[in-house]
Amino acid sequence: MLLNYIKIAWKVLLRHPFYTFITLFGISLTLTVMMVLTSFLDHLIGSHYPENKRDRMLYIMQMRLQDSSRTSNSSGPMSFKFLTDYAKSLKTPERVTITTFINSSNAYVGSQKIKLNTKFTDADFWQVTDFDFLEGKPYNEQNMANGENVAVITDDFKKHYFDNADEPVVGKDVEIENIHYKVIGVVKASPATRPFTYADVYFPYTTPKSNYQATGMRGGYVAMILAKDKTDLPAIQEEFKSHIDRIPLPGIQDGFNYSVLEVKGESYLDNFIGPILEGNSGIKTIFFGVITFVLFMLMGLPAINLVNINVSRIMERASEIGIRKAFGAPVKTLVWQFIVENIFITLIGGTIALGLTMIVIHLINTSGMIAYADLTINLNVFLISLIVCLIFGLLSGVLPALRMSKLTIAEALKS
Amino acid sequence: MIPHLFKLIWNKKKAHALLIVEIWASFMVLFGLATLVVVNVGNYTEPLGFRYENVWAIGLKANQDTTEIADKLQRVQQRLKAYPEVESVSRMGSNFPFSANQTNNGIEYKKRKVLADFYTTDENFAKTLDIPVSEGHWYRNADSVGKYTPVIINQKAREGLFGDENPLGKIIGERFRVVGVIDNFKAKGEFMTNKPAVFELAKANATWIDTMLIKVKPGTDATFEAKVVKDIASMVTGWSVEVDYLTDSRKNQHNLVLVPIIIALIVSGFLLINVALGLFGVLNLSIAKRRGEIGLRRALGATGNGISTQFIGEIWVLATFAMLIGLLFAAQFPLLNVFDLQASIYVIAILIAVAIIYGIVTLCALFPSRQAAMIQPAVALHEE
């Protein structure tokens, strides 16, 4: 029976190539946009190289200080000392790493200038993240204790800085801002959209200019906490909170009198949307308003469009419906047939969309818009798209089918 | 003719409900997009107010060094001035043009308040960035006498604080004395809204005024840059030195604005193509269904042009219905003053959206109605 419906659907599609084109164009385009968006979101927040364990990681990104009257705020990353005292000392996690956010710098090769993003990290950084070492190895506690000026560089920086990119460069020298560092390892670059791990050159925090000696609470450092297991996350947050609660309030920081101090270990996504969700209701309304509007337009507009086309198309087939009704086919069977037909078309459109998405993603990855982007269609993205596909098929199939079922036999046969 | 068309559409309102919803939704999308574009085009046409070519920003960070910072900064500035390649050197805070930082403060004069961007700079700033001073003069170190710090305000700040009054010599915010007025200063690039700005003379001993803006002679390249970085690094050991070309930072600032707009344009463009194709299909079918009616009209003497005018008229009435609903929504934006934009921006955006919708529906109706006009009355009536 199902096969029969699909056969009919196929014949109908071939009968009017122009309408088939319009329908497929609409479906595949919308799904492409949806899939590229999901893939992009997945790229931003999912667990990917080099943060493959993001699902059992917590991020400490911001400290917020507020005065007693709650009128002025001061927020930003923290000092190395603060994170060592309050985050590194946690007992529950497997490991905690302290690193700077992205700093910029320049290196010069002859008359060429290379723009650089640098990062100061501790040795645990290489355990918490999963960088691929193409050459050499990461620095460890020993290197730091010896006060060595070493650096881990990315393959991309290696290509730009050294004349011969094929030769191994471990043990060679790079000069950045007048300081010579010995290259100890070369890693595959991380995408620029992962600020916790992205950089061109990684230094141990003990090298000059890292400011890890600063004594205040605020500075340039953030932390990543790796839990032994996903279920430990709430316990870690609890422990971290108890550490933070030990800080006496109110206090003074860089001349700022604060009575509220907030630092949280949060999942990657919460880190970024947390401030929006906790913001005042106006910001929240606008934020969700815009998202709903965009989603409605993205999904709703093409769906209405499809319903429109489907209604006209099904009305065109009134005589077929009339004959089938006259021979005793119940409304349910007819509605079912049209829904199957629609899902069938949607799946064809979905397949085309999958192809288009691959092309678009490939273009985004190779265009260099996002440095070292690695957008992918993984199982999650594909499943979400498939569900979207089916909702789409049902949405655009039910209404025309219902309208068609209201047609009386006499009216249907007349045309 | 028009009341007649209204009646025709009204009689089939149920069948047309979805079409109306579709056109309404397209209108809303276009309205949003047009607002975005109008705002940015409007900003873009305002002059920038300064020149950034061949200007480099050298950011210095003292790191763990805490001794004689102000002294060292001054020495670095002297050293930079001494290079033959450098035309002019100015010191300012980290909110140099096109940087990601900004500082703003409320400032008051006779109960009139404006929220202005604050820039702390020195006496060479206007020369380095080629800022014309329209009234008064750019401050000099000698202007800093008594308890007042000399400040320069831009035209926007002047309008907000003084209206028609002469601002020169006035005291604002209790500790600033206005010594000059400049035109625009859009520090974040052409797409930034022209906002009030206040320039304050840096104190010689301020340690946080640690960005050097240098204007170099045209054709100076990275070899010189490397030399400068090396020299500074050996003068002030342990400090970080970072060089940014303002032309590059400007590009970054522009991308922050342009990339979302381009994505929105592409997505909306595809949505509208989608809608247009759909409309075209629906109209094509519905006109084909009315062959009998058309044949009859032709037989009664209607011209081909008359027939196509009727169909285009019908779709225009439909679009007008949809857009009237859309206007109910769109009108809320200027009425409730959402996003703090001028009402004229919304009005222009609405007009653009209306024009594009009429354009799209006309294009979609043109081909089917031309076909309908060519129907031979005899053939159509015979089929009937």
PDB file of N, CA and C in Angstrom, chain A residues 18-19 21-22 25-26 29-30 33 104-106 108 110-113 115 175 177-178 209 211-214 286 293 296-298 301-302 304-305 307-309 311-313 315-316 399 403, chain B residues 14 18-19 21-22 24-26 28-29 63-64 221-223 225-226 229-230 233-234 238-245 248 267 270-271 273-275 277-282 284-285 289:
ATOM      1  N   PHE A  18       7.361  21.792 -13.235  1.00  0.00           N
ATOM      2  CA  PHE A  18       7.553  23.136 -12.715  1.00  0.00           C
ATOM      3  C   PHE A  18       7.151  23.232 -11.240  1.00  0.00           C
ATOM      4  N   TYR A  19       5.971  22.658 -10.918  1.00  0.00           N
ATOM      5  CA  TYR A  19       5.532  22.703  -9.516  1.00  0.00           C
ATOM      6  C   TYR A  19       6.413  21.855  -8.647  1.00  0.00           C
ATOM      7  N   PHE A  21       9.488  21.451  -9.103  1.00  0.00           N
ATOM      8  CA  PHE A  21      10.678  22.259  -8.883  1.00  0.00           C
ATOM      9  C   PHE A  21      10.445  23.264  -7.756  1.00  0.00           C
ATOM     10  N   ILE A  22       9.301  23.990  -7.823  1.00  0.00           N
ATOM     11  CA  ILE A  22       9.010  24.987  -6.792  1.00  0.00           C
ATOM     12  C   ILE A  22       8.969  24.349  -5.416  1.00  0.00           C
ATOM     13  N   PHE A  25      12.381  23.125  -4.369  1.00  0.00           N
ATOM     14  CA  PHE A  25      13.229  24.285  -4.129  1.00  0.00           C
ATOM     15  C   PHE A  25      12.960  24.816  -2.720  1.00  0.00           C
ATOM     16  N   GLY A  26      11.666  25.016  -2.416  1.00  0.00           N
ATOM     17  CA  GLY A  26      11.291  25.546  -1.106  1.00  0.00           C
ATOM     18  C   GLY A  26      11.766  24.648   0.016  1.00  0.00           C
ATOM     19  N   LEU A  29      15.703  24.344   0.241  1.00  0.00           N
ATOM     20  CA  LEU A  29      16.353  25.577   0.661  1.00  0.00           C
ATOM     21  C   LEU A  29      16.171  25.809   2.156  1.00  0.00           C
ATOM     22  N   THR A  30      14.916  25.640   2.613  1.00  0.00           N
ATOM     23  CA  THR A  30      14.638  25.851   4.025  1.00  0.00           C
ATOM     24  C   THR A  30      15.432  24.881   4.876  1.00  0.00           C
ATOM     25  N   VAL A  33      19.066  25.852   5.093  1.00  0.00           N
ATOM     26  CA  VAL A  33      19.299  26.918   6.070  1.00  0.00           C
ATOM     27  C   VAL A  33      19.266  26.352   7.482  1.00  0.00           C
ATOM     28  N   SER A 104      46.744  39.232  21.982  1.00  0.00           N
ATOM     29  CA  SER A 104      47.324  39.339  20.650  1.00  0.00           C
ATOM     30  C   SER A 104      48.725  39.884  20.699  1.00  0.00           C
ATOM     31  N   SER A 105      49.466  39.564  19.680  1.00  0.00           N
ATOM     32  CA  SER A 105      50.861  39.938  19.595  1.00  0.00           C
ATOM     33  C   SER A 105      51.271  39.862  18.123  1.00  0.00           C
ATOM     34  N   ASN A 106      52.481  40.241  17.838  1.00  0.00           N
ATOM     35  CA  ASN A 106      52.963  40.168  16.463  1.00  0.00           C
ATOM     36  C   ASN A 106      54.320  39.515  16.428  1.00  0.00           C
ATOM     37  N   TYR A 108      57.677  38.971  13.551  1.00  0.00           N
ATOM     38  CA  TYR A 108      58.165  39.516  12.290  1.00  0.00           C
ATOM     39  C   TYR A 108      59.148  38.560  11.645  1.00  0.00           C
ATOM     40  N   GLY A 110      61.479  38.919   8.448  1.00  0.00           N
ATOM     41  CA  GLY A 110      61.913  39.845   7.398  1.00  0.00           C
ATOM     42  C   GLY A 110      60.979  41.041   7.367  1.00  0.00           C
ATOM     43  N   SER A 111      60.427  41.372   6.200  1.00  0.00           N
ATOM     44  CA  SER A 111      59.509  42.504   6.131  1.00  0.00           C
ATOM     45  C   SER A 111      58.064  42.038   6.274  1.00  0.00           C
ATOM     46  N   GLN A 112      57.901  40.788   6.693  1.00  0.00           N
ATOM     47  CA  GLN A 112      56.559  40.236   6.867  1.00  0.00           C
ATOM     48  C   GLN A 112      56.142  40.348   8.321  1.00  0.00           C
ATOM     49  N   LYS A 113      54.854  40.622   8.516  1.00  0.00           N
ATOM     50  CA  LYS A 113      54.345  40.670   9.875  1.00  0.00           C
ATOM     51  C   LYS A 113      53.349  39.542  10.049  1.00  0.00           C
ATOM     52  N   LYS A 115      50.354  38.249  12.423  1.00  0.00           N
ATOM     53  CA  LYS A 115      49.490  38.564  13.561  1.00  0.00           C
ATOM     54  C   LYS A 115      49.311  37.305  14.383  1.00  0.00           C
ATOM     55  N   GLU A 175      60.996  34.079  17.793  1.00  0.00           N
ATOM     56  CA  GLU A 175      61.181  35.321  18.530  1.00  0.00           C
ATOM     57  C   GLU A 175      59.877  36.102  18.495  1.00  0.00           C
ATOM     58  N   GLU A 177      58.119  39.454  20.300  1.00  0.00           N
ATOM     59  CA  GLU A 177      58.347  40.628  21.139  1.00  0.00           C
ATOM     60  C   GLU A 177      59.702  40.564  21.838  1.00  0.00           C
ATOM     61  N   ASN A 178      60.723  40.303  21.055  1.00  0.00           N
ATOM     62  CA  ASN A 178      62.091  40.342  21.574  1.00  0.00           C
ATOM     63  C   ASN A 178      62.456  39.234  22.548  1.00  0.00           C
ATOM     64  N   LYS A 209      55.876  38.221  30.894  1.00  0.00           N
ATOM     65  CA  LYS A 209      54.698  38.945  30.412  1.00  0.00           C
ATOM     66  C   LYS A 209      53.374  38.228  30.644  1.00  0.00           C
ATOM     67  N   ASN A 211      51.963  37.864  33.644  1.00  0.00           N
ATOM     68  CA  ASN A 211      51.286  38.514  34.767  1.00  0.00           C
ATOM     69  C   ASN A 211      50.659  37.547  35.753  1.00  0.00           C
ATOM     70  N   TYR A 212      51.217  36.341  35.858  1.00  0.00           N
ATOM     71  CA  TYR A 212      50.587  35.394  36.782  1.00  0.00           C
ATOM     72  C   TYR A 212      50.872  35.775  38.238  1.00  0.00           C
ATOM     73  N   GLN A 213      51.832  36.718  38.442  1.00  0.00           N
ATOM     74  CA  GLN A 213      52.175  37.102  39.815  1.00  0.00           C
ATOM     75  C   GLN A 213      51.168  38.086  40.409  1.00  0.00           C
ATOM     76  N   ALA A 214      50.286  38.668  39.569  1.00  0.00           N
ATOM     77  CA  ALA A 214      49.360  39.696  40.055  1.00  0.00           C
ATOM     78  C   ALA A 214      48.617  39.210  41.295  1.00  0.00           C
ATOM     79  N   ILE A 286      13.401  40.667  24.560  1.00  0.00           N
ATOM     80  CA  ILE A 286      13.926  40.967  23.233  1.00  0.00           C
ATOM     81  C   ILE A 286      14.659  39.767  22.665  1.00  0.00           C
ATOM     82  N   PHE A 293      10.910  34.962  16.503  1.00  0.00           N
ATOM     83  CA  PHE A 293      10.568  35.594  15.228  1.00  0.00           C
ATOM     84  C   PHE A 293      11.380  34.972  14.093  1.00  0.00           C
ATOM     85  N   PHE A 296      10.268  31.453  13.478  1.00  0.00           N
ATOM     86  CA  PHE A 296       8.958  31.433  12.831  1.00  0.00           C
ATOM     87  C   PHE A 296       9.107  31.744  11.357  1.00  0.00           C
ATOM     88  N   MET A 297       9.910  32.767  11.061  1.00  0.00           N
ATOM     89  CA  MET A 297      10.082  33.147   9.674  1.00  0.00           C
ATOM     90  C   MET A 297      10.783  32.048   8.891  1.00  0.00           C
ATOM     91  N   LEU A 298      11.806  31.476   9.511  1.00  0.00           N
ATOM     92  CA  LEU A 298      12.583  30.452   8.810  1.00  0.00           C
ATOM     93  C   LEU A 298      11.756  29.213   8.513  1.00  0.00           C
ATOM     94  N   LEU A 301       7.329  30.614   7.219  1.00  0.00           N
ATOM     95  CA  LEU A 301       7.084  31.183   5.898  1.00  0.00           C
ATOM     96  C   LEU A 301       7.132  30.118   4.801  1.00  0.00           C
ATOM     97  N   PRO A 302       8.195  29.305   4.732  1.00  0.00           N
ATOM     98  CA  PRO A 302       8.213  28.266   3.713  1.00  0.00           C
ATOM     99  C   PRO A 302       7.087  27.258   3.912  1.00  0.00           C
ATOM    100  N   ILE A 304       4.019  27.832   5.161  1.00  0.00           N
ATOM    101  CA  ILE A 304       2.783  28.423   4.635  1.00  0.00           C
ATOM    102  C   ILE A 304       2.803  28.365   3.109  1.00  0.00           C
ATOM    103  N   ASN A 305       3.964  28.672   2.579  1.00  0.00           N
ATOM    104  CA  ASN A 305       4.144  28.653   1.142  1.00  0.00           C
ATOM    105  C   ASN A 305       3.834  27.272   0.565  1.00  0.00           C
ATOM    106  N   VAL A 307       2.040  24.902   2.006  1.00  0.00           N
ATOM    107  CA  VAL A 307       0.623  24.603   2.178  1.00  0.00           C
ATOM    108  C   VAL A 307      -0.151  25.202   1.014  1.00  0.00           C
ATOM    109  N   ASN A 308       0.197  26.454   0.695  1.00  0.00           N
ATOM    110  CA  ASN A 308      -0.460  27.128  -0.423  1.00  0.00           C
ATOM    111  C   ASN A 308      -0.342  26.334  -1.715  1.00  0.00           C
ATOM    112  N   ILE A 309       0.880  25.942  -2.028  1.00  0.00           N
ATOM    113  CA  ILE A 309       1.095  25.198  -3.275  1.00  0.00           C
ATOM    114  C   ILE A 309       0.361  23.871  -3.223  1.00  0.00           C
ATOM    115  N   VAL A 311      -2.276  23.031  -1.506  1.00  0.00           N
ATOM    116  CA  VAL A 311      -3.729  23.189  -1.623  1.00  0.00           C
ATOM    117  C   VAL A 311      -4.102  23.283  -3.087  1.00  0.00           C
ATOM    118  N   SER A 312      -3.390  24.127  -3.824  1.00  0.00           N
ATOM    119  CA  SER A 312      -3.751  24.277  -5.237  1.00  0.00           C
ATOM    120  C   SER A 312      -3.526  22.974  -5.996  1.00  0.00           C
ATOM    121  N   ARG A 313      -2.422  22.312  -5.655  1.00  0.00           N
ATOM    122  CA  ARG A 313      -2.103  21.090  -6.385  1.00  0.00           C
ATOM    123  C   ARG A 313      -3.121  20.000  -6.125  1.00  0.00           C
ATOM    124  N   MET A 315      -6.196  20.418  -5.179  1.00  0.00           N
ATOM    125  CA  MET A 315      -7.478  20.769  -5.792  1.00  0.00           C
ATOM    126  C   MET A 315      -7.474  20.399  -7.278  1.00  0.00           C
ATOM    127  N   GLU A 316      -6.273  20.478  -7.850  1.00  0.00           N
ATOM    128  CA  GLU A 316      -6.171  20.115  -9.256  1.00  0.00           C
ATOM    129  C   GLU A 316      -6.491  18.638  -9.456  1.00  0.00           C
ATOM    130  N   LEU A 399      -3.036  20.139   6.346  1.00  0.00           N
ATOM    131  CA  LEU A 399      -4.081  21.110   6.007  1.00  0.00           C
ATOM    132  C   LEU A 399      -4.699  20.870   4.632  1.00  0.00           C
ATOM    133  N   ARG A 403      -8.593  19.725   3.812  1.00  0.00           N
ATOM    134  CA  ARG A 403      -9.442  20.515   2.940  1.00  0.00           C
ATOM    135  C   ARG A 403      -9.992  19.651   1.801  1.00  0.00           C
TER     136      ARG A 403
ATOM    137  N   LYS B  14     -11.642  33.121   2.499  1.00  0.00           N
ATOM    138  CA  LYS B  14     -11.134  31.917   3.144  1.00  0.00           C
ATOM    139  C   LYS B  14     -10.036  31.273   2.308  1.00  0.00           C
ATOM    140  N   LEU B  18      -4.509  32.112   3.470  1.00  0.00           N
ATOM    141  CA  LEU B  18      -3.116  31.688   3.561  1.00  0.00           C
ATOM    142  C   LEU B  18      -2.194  32.576   2.750  1.00  0.00           C
ATOM    143  N   LEU B  19      -2.692  32.997   1.574  1.00  0.00           N
ATOM    144  CA  LEU B  19      -1.890  33.901   0.755  1.00  0.00           C
ATOM    145  C   LEU B  19      -1.625  35.189   1.512  1.00  0.00           C
ATOM    146  N   VAL B  21      -1.606  35.618   4.770  1.00  0.00           N
ATOM    147  CA  VAL B  21      -0.633  35.366   5.843  1.00  0.00           C
ATOM    148  C   VAL B  21       0.783  35.360   5.275  1.00  0.00           C
ATOM    149  N   GLU B  22       0.920  34.728   4.105  1.00  0.00           N
ATOM    150  CA  GLU B  22       2.246  34.622   3.496  1.00  0.00           C
ATOM    151  C   GLU B  22       2.800  36.005   3.143  1.00  0.00           C
ATOM    152  N   TRP B  24       1.860  38.804   4.419  1.00  0.00           N
ATOM    153  CA  TRP B  24       2.073  39.533   5.665  1.00  0.00           C
ATOM    154  C   TRP B  24       3.433  39.190   6.259  1.00  0.00           C
ATOM    155  N   ALA B  25       3.715  37.872   6.293  1.00  0.00           N
ATOM    156  CA  ALA B  25       4.980  37.442   6.883  1.00  0.00           C
ATOM    157  C   ALA B  25       6.156  37.975   6.072  1.00  0.00           C
ATOM    158  N   SER B  26       6.036  37.939   4.755  1.00  0.00           N
ATOM    159  CA  SER B  26       7.120  38.467   3.919  1.00  0.00           C
ATOM    160  C   SER B  26       7.319  39.947   4.195  1.00  0.00           C
ATOM    161  N   MET B  28       6.743  41.489   6.981  1.00  0.00           N
ATOM    162  CA  MET B  28       7.422  41.681   8.264  1.00  0.00           C
ATOM    163  C   MET B  28       8.930  41.429   8.125  1.00  0.00           C
ATOM    164  N   VAL B  29       9.280  40.370   7.389  1.00  0.00           N
ATOM    165  CA  VAL B  29      10.699  40.076   7.170  1.00  0.00           C
ATOM    166  C   VAL B  29      11.367  41.251   6.469  1.00  0.00           C
ATOM    167  N   ASN B  63      52.797  45.201  32.408  1.00  0.00           N
ATOM    168  CA  ASN B  63      52.850  43.899  33.087  1.00  0.00           C
ATOM    169  C   ASN B  63      53.272  44.055  34.546  1.00  0.00           C
ATOM    170  N   GLN B  64      54.339  43.359  34.950  1.00  0.00           N
ATOM    171  CA  GLN B  64      54.707  43.386  36.371  1.00  0.00           C
ATOM    172  C   GLN B  64      55.591  44.579  36.755  1.00  0.00           C
ATOM    173  N   ASP B 221      56.835  50.059   5.958  1.00  0.00           N
ATOM    174  CA  ASP B 221      56.343  48.680   6.050  1.00  0.00           C
ATOM    175  C   ASP B 221      56.732  47.994   7.358  1.00  0.00           C
ATOM    176  N   ALA B 222      56.553  46.689   7.365  1.00  0.00           N
ATOM    177  CA  ALA B 222      56.745  45.930   8.601  1.00  0.00           C
ATOM    178  C   ALA B 222      58.201  45.883   9.054  1.00  0.00           C
ATOM    179  N   THR B 223      59.136  46.150   8.153  1.00  0.00           N
ATOM    180  CA  THR B 223      60.541  46.169   8.573  1.00  0.00           C
ATOM    181  C   THR B 223      60.744  47.249   9.628  1.00  0.00           C
ATOM    182  N   GLU B 225      58.350  48.504  11.396  1.00  0.00           N
ATOM    183  CA  GLU B 225      57.552  48.092  12.562  1.00  0.00           C
ATOM    184  C   GLU B 225      58.361  47.171  13.471  1.00  0.00           C
ATOM    185  N   ALA B 226      59.038  46.190  12.854  1.00  0.00           N
ATOM    186  CA  ALA B 226      59.844  45.256  13.634  1.00  0.00           C
ATOM    187  C   ALA B 226      60.938  46.010  14.403  1.00  0.00           C
ATOM    188  N   VAL B 229      59.343  47.859  17.360  1.00  0.00           N
ATOM    189  CA  VAL B 229      58.998  46.940  18.448  1.00  0.00           C
ATOM    190  C   VAL B 229      60.251  46.529  19.198  1.00  0.00           C
ATOM    191  N   LYS B 230      61.311  46.238  18.445  1.00  0.00           N
ATOM    192  CA  LYS B 230      62.573  45.821  19.055  1.00  0.00           C
ATOM    193  C   LYS B 230      63.132  46.933  19.950  1.00  0.00           C
ATOM    194  N   ALA B 233      60.967  47.394  23.041  1.00  0.00           N
ATOM    195  CA  ALA B 233      61.118  46.268  23.962  1.00  0.00           C
ATOM    196  C   ALA B 233      62.444  46.345  24.715  1.00  0.00           C
ATOM    197  N   SER B 234      63.480  46.880  24.066  1.00  0.00           N
ATOM    198  CA  SER B 234      64.742  46.970  24.805  1.00  0.00           C
ATOM    199  C   SER B 234      64.764  48.197  25.720  1.00  0.00           C
ATOM    200  N   GLY B 238      60.321  43.799  29.746  1.00  0.00           N
ATOM    201  CA  GLY B 238      59.213  43.174  30.457  1.00  0.00           C
ATOM    202  C   GLY B 238      57.856  43.687  30.017  1.00  0.00           C
ATOM    203  N   TRP B 239      57.829  44.743  29.192  1.00  0.00           N
ATOM    204  CA  TRP B 239      56.549  45.261  28.735  1.00  0.00           C
ATOM    205  C   TRP B 239      56.087  44.515  27.495  1.00  0.00           C
ATOM    206  N   SER B 240      54.776  44.465  27.295  1.00  0.00           N
ATOM    207  CA  SER B 240      54.263  43.913  26.042  1.00  0.00           C
ATOM    208  C   SER B 240      54.057  45.052  25.061  1.00  0.00           C
ATOM    209  N   VAL B 241      54.396  44.800  23.806  1.00  0.00           N
ATOM    210  CA  VAL B 241      54.219  45.801  22.757  1.00  0.00           C
ATOM    211  C   VAL B 241      53.381  45.168  21.663  1.00  0.00           C
ATOM    212  N   GLU B 242      52.286  45.815  21.315  1.00  0.00           N
ATOM    213  CA  GLU B 242      51.464  45.253  20.261  1.00  0.00           C
ATOM    214  C   GLU B 242      51.119  46.334  19.245  1.00  0.00           C
ATOM    215  N   VAL B 243      51.359  46.033  17.975  1.00  0.00           N
ATOM    216  CA  VAL B 243      51.110  47.041  16.940  1.00  0.00           C
ATOM    217  C   VAL B 243      49.885  46.663  16.121  1.00  0.00           C
ATOM    218  N   ASP B 244      48.965  47.598  15.995  1.00  0.00           N
ATOM    219  CA  ASP B 244      47.781  47.406  15.157  1.00  0.00           C
ATOM    220  C   ASP B 244      47.751  48.495  14.116  1.00  0.00           C
ATOM    221  N   TYR B 245      47.467  48.129  12.870  1.00  0.00           N
ATOM    222  CA  TYR B 245      47.237  49.162  11.870  1.00  0.00           C
ATOM    223  C   TYR B 245      45.768  49.542  11.966  1.00  0.00           C
ATOM    224  N   ASP B 248      43.497  47.846   9.553  1.00  0.00           N
ATOM    225  CA  ASP B 248      43.079  46.477   9.866  1.00  0.00           C
ATOM    226  C   ASP B 248      41.974  46.454  10.914  1.00  0.00           C
ATOM    227  N   VAL B 267      19.739  34.994   3.826  1.00  0.00           N
ATOM    228  CA  VAL B 267      18.623  34.175   4.287  1.00  0.00           C
ATOM    229  C   VAL B 267      17.293  34.768   3.832  1.00  0.00           C
ATOM    230  N   PHE B 270      16.694  34.293   0.113  1.00  0.00           N
ATOM    231  CA  PHE B 270      16.202  32.967  -0.239  1.00  0.00           C
ATOM    232  C   PHE B 270      14.744  32.792   0.161  1.00  0.00           C
ATOM    233  N   LEU B 271      14.385  33.312   1.347  1.00  0.00           N
ATOM    234  CA  LEU B 271      12.988  33.223   1.789  1.00  0.00           C
ATOM    235  C   LEU B 271      12.083  33.886   0.759  1.00  0.00           C
ATOM    236  N   ILE B 273      12.670  34.550  -2.470  1.00  0.00           N
ATOM    237  CA  ILE B 273      12.620  33.797  -3.731  1.00  0.00           C
ATOM    238  C   ILE B 273      11.619  32.658  -3.586  1.00  0.00           C
ATOM    239  N   ASN B 274      11.727  31.986  -2.429  1.00  0.00           N
ATOM    240  CA  ASN B 274      10.819  30.906  -2.099  1.00  0.00           C
ATOM    241  C   ASN B 274       9.361  31.357  -2.185  1.00  0.00           C
ATOM    242  N   VAL B 275       9.083  32.460  -1.506  1.00  0.00           N
ATOM    243  CA  VAL B 275       7.718  32.984  -1.480  1.00  0.00           C
ATOM    244  C   VAL B 275       7.276  33.374  -2.883  1.00  0.00           C
ATOM    245  N   LEU B 277       8.276  32.233  -5.787  1.00  0.00           N
ATOM    246  CA  LEU B 277       7.991  31.053  -6.597  1.00  0.00           C
ATOM    247  C   LEU B 277       6.651  30.442  -6.206  1.00  0.00           C
ATOM    248  N   GLY B 278       6.410  30.375  -4.885  1.00  0.00           N
ATOM    249  CA  GLY B 278       5.157  29.829  -4.395  1.00  0.00           C
ATOM    250  C   GLY B 278       3.968  30.625  -4.896  1.00  0.00           C
ATOM    251  N   LEU B 279       4.056  31.941  -4.766  1.00  0.00           N
ATOM    252  CA  LEU B 279       2.985  32.826  -5.230  1.00  0.00           C
ATOM    253  C   LEU B 279       2.726  32.595  -6.712  1.00  0.00           C
ATOM    254  N   PHE B 280       3.822  32.537  -7.448  1.00  0.00           N
ATOM    255  CA  PHE B 280       3.732  32.342  -8.883  1.00  0.00           C
ATOM    256  C   PHE B 280       2.965  31.059  -9.191  1.00  0.00           C
ATOM    257  N   GLY B 281       3.341  29.980  -8.494  1.00  0.00           N
ATOM    258  CA  GLY B 281       2.672  28.711  -8.718  1.00  0.00           C
ATOM    259  C   GLY B 281       1.191  28.778  -8.415  1.00  0.00           C
ATOM    260  N   VAL B 282       0.866  29.369  -7.250  1.00  0.00           N
ATOM    261  CA  VAL B 282      -0.533  29.442  -6.832  1.00  0.00           C
ATOM    262  C   VAL B 282      -1.348  30.271  -7.837  1.00  0.00           C
ATOM    263  N   ASN B 284      -0.664  30.920 -10.936  1.00  0.00           N
ATOM    264  CA  ASN B 284      -0.724  30.199 -12.194  1.00  0.00           C
ATOM    265  C   ASN B 284      -1.884  29.209 -12.197  1.00  0.00           C
ATOM    266  N   LEU B 285      -1.985  28.439 -11.114  1.00  0.00           N
ATOM    267  CA  LEU B 285      -3.042  27.432 -11.026  1.00  0.00           C
ATOM    268  C   LEU B 285      -4.415  28.076 -10.925  1.00  0.00           C
ATOM    269  N   LYS B 289      -7.583  27.873 -13.507  1.00  0.00           N
ATOM    270  CA  LYS B 289      -8.895  27.331 -13.124  1.00  0.00           C
ATOM    271  C   LYS B 289     -10.042  28.242 -13.571  1.00  0.00           C
TER     272      LYS B 289
END
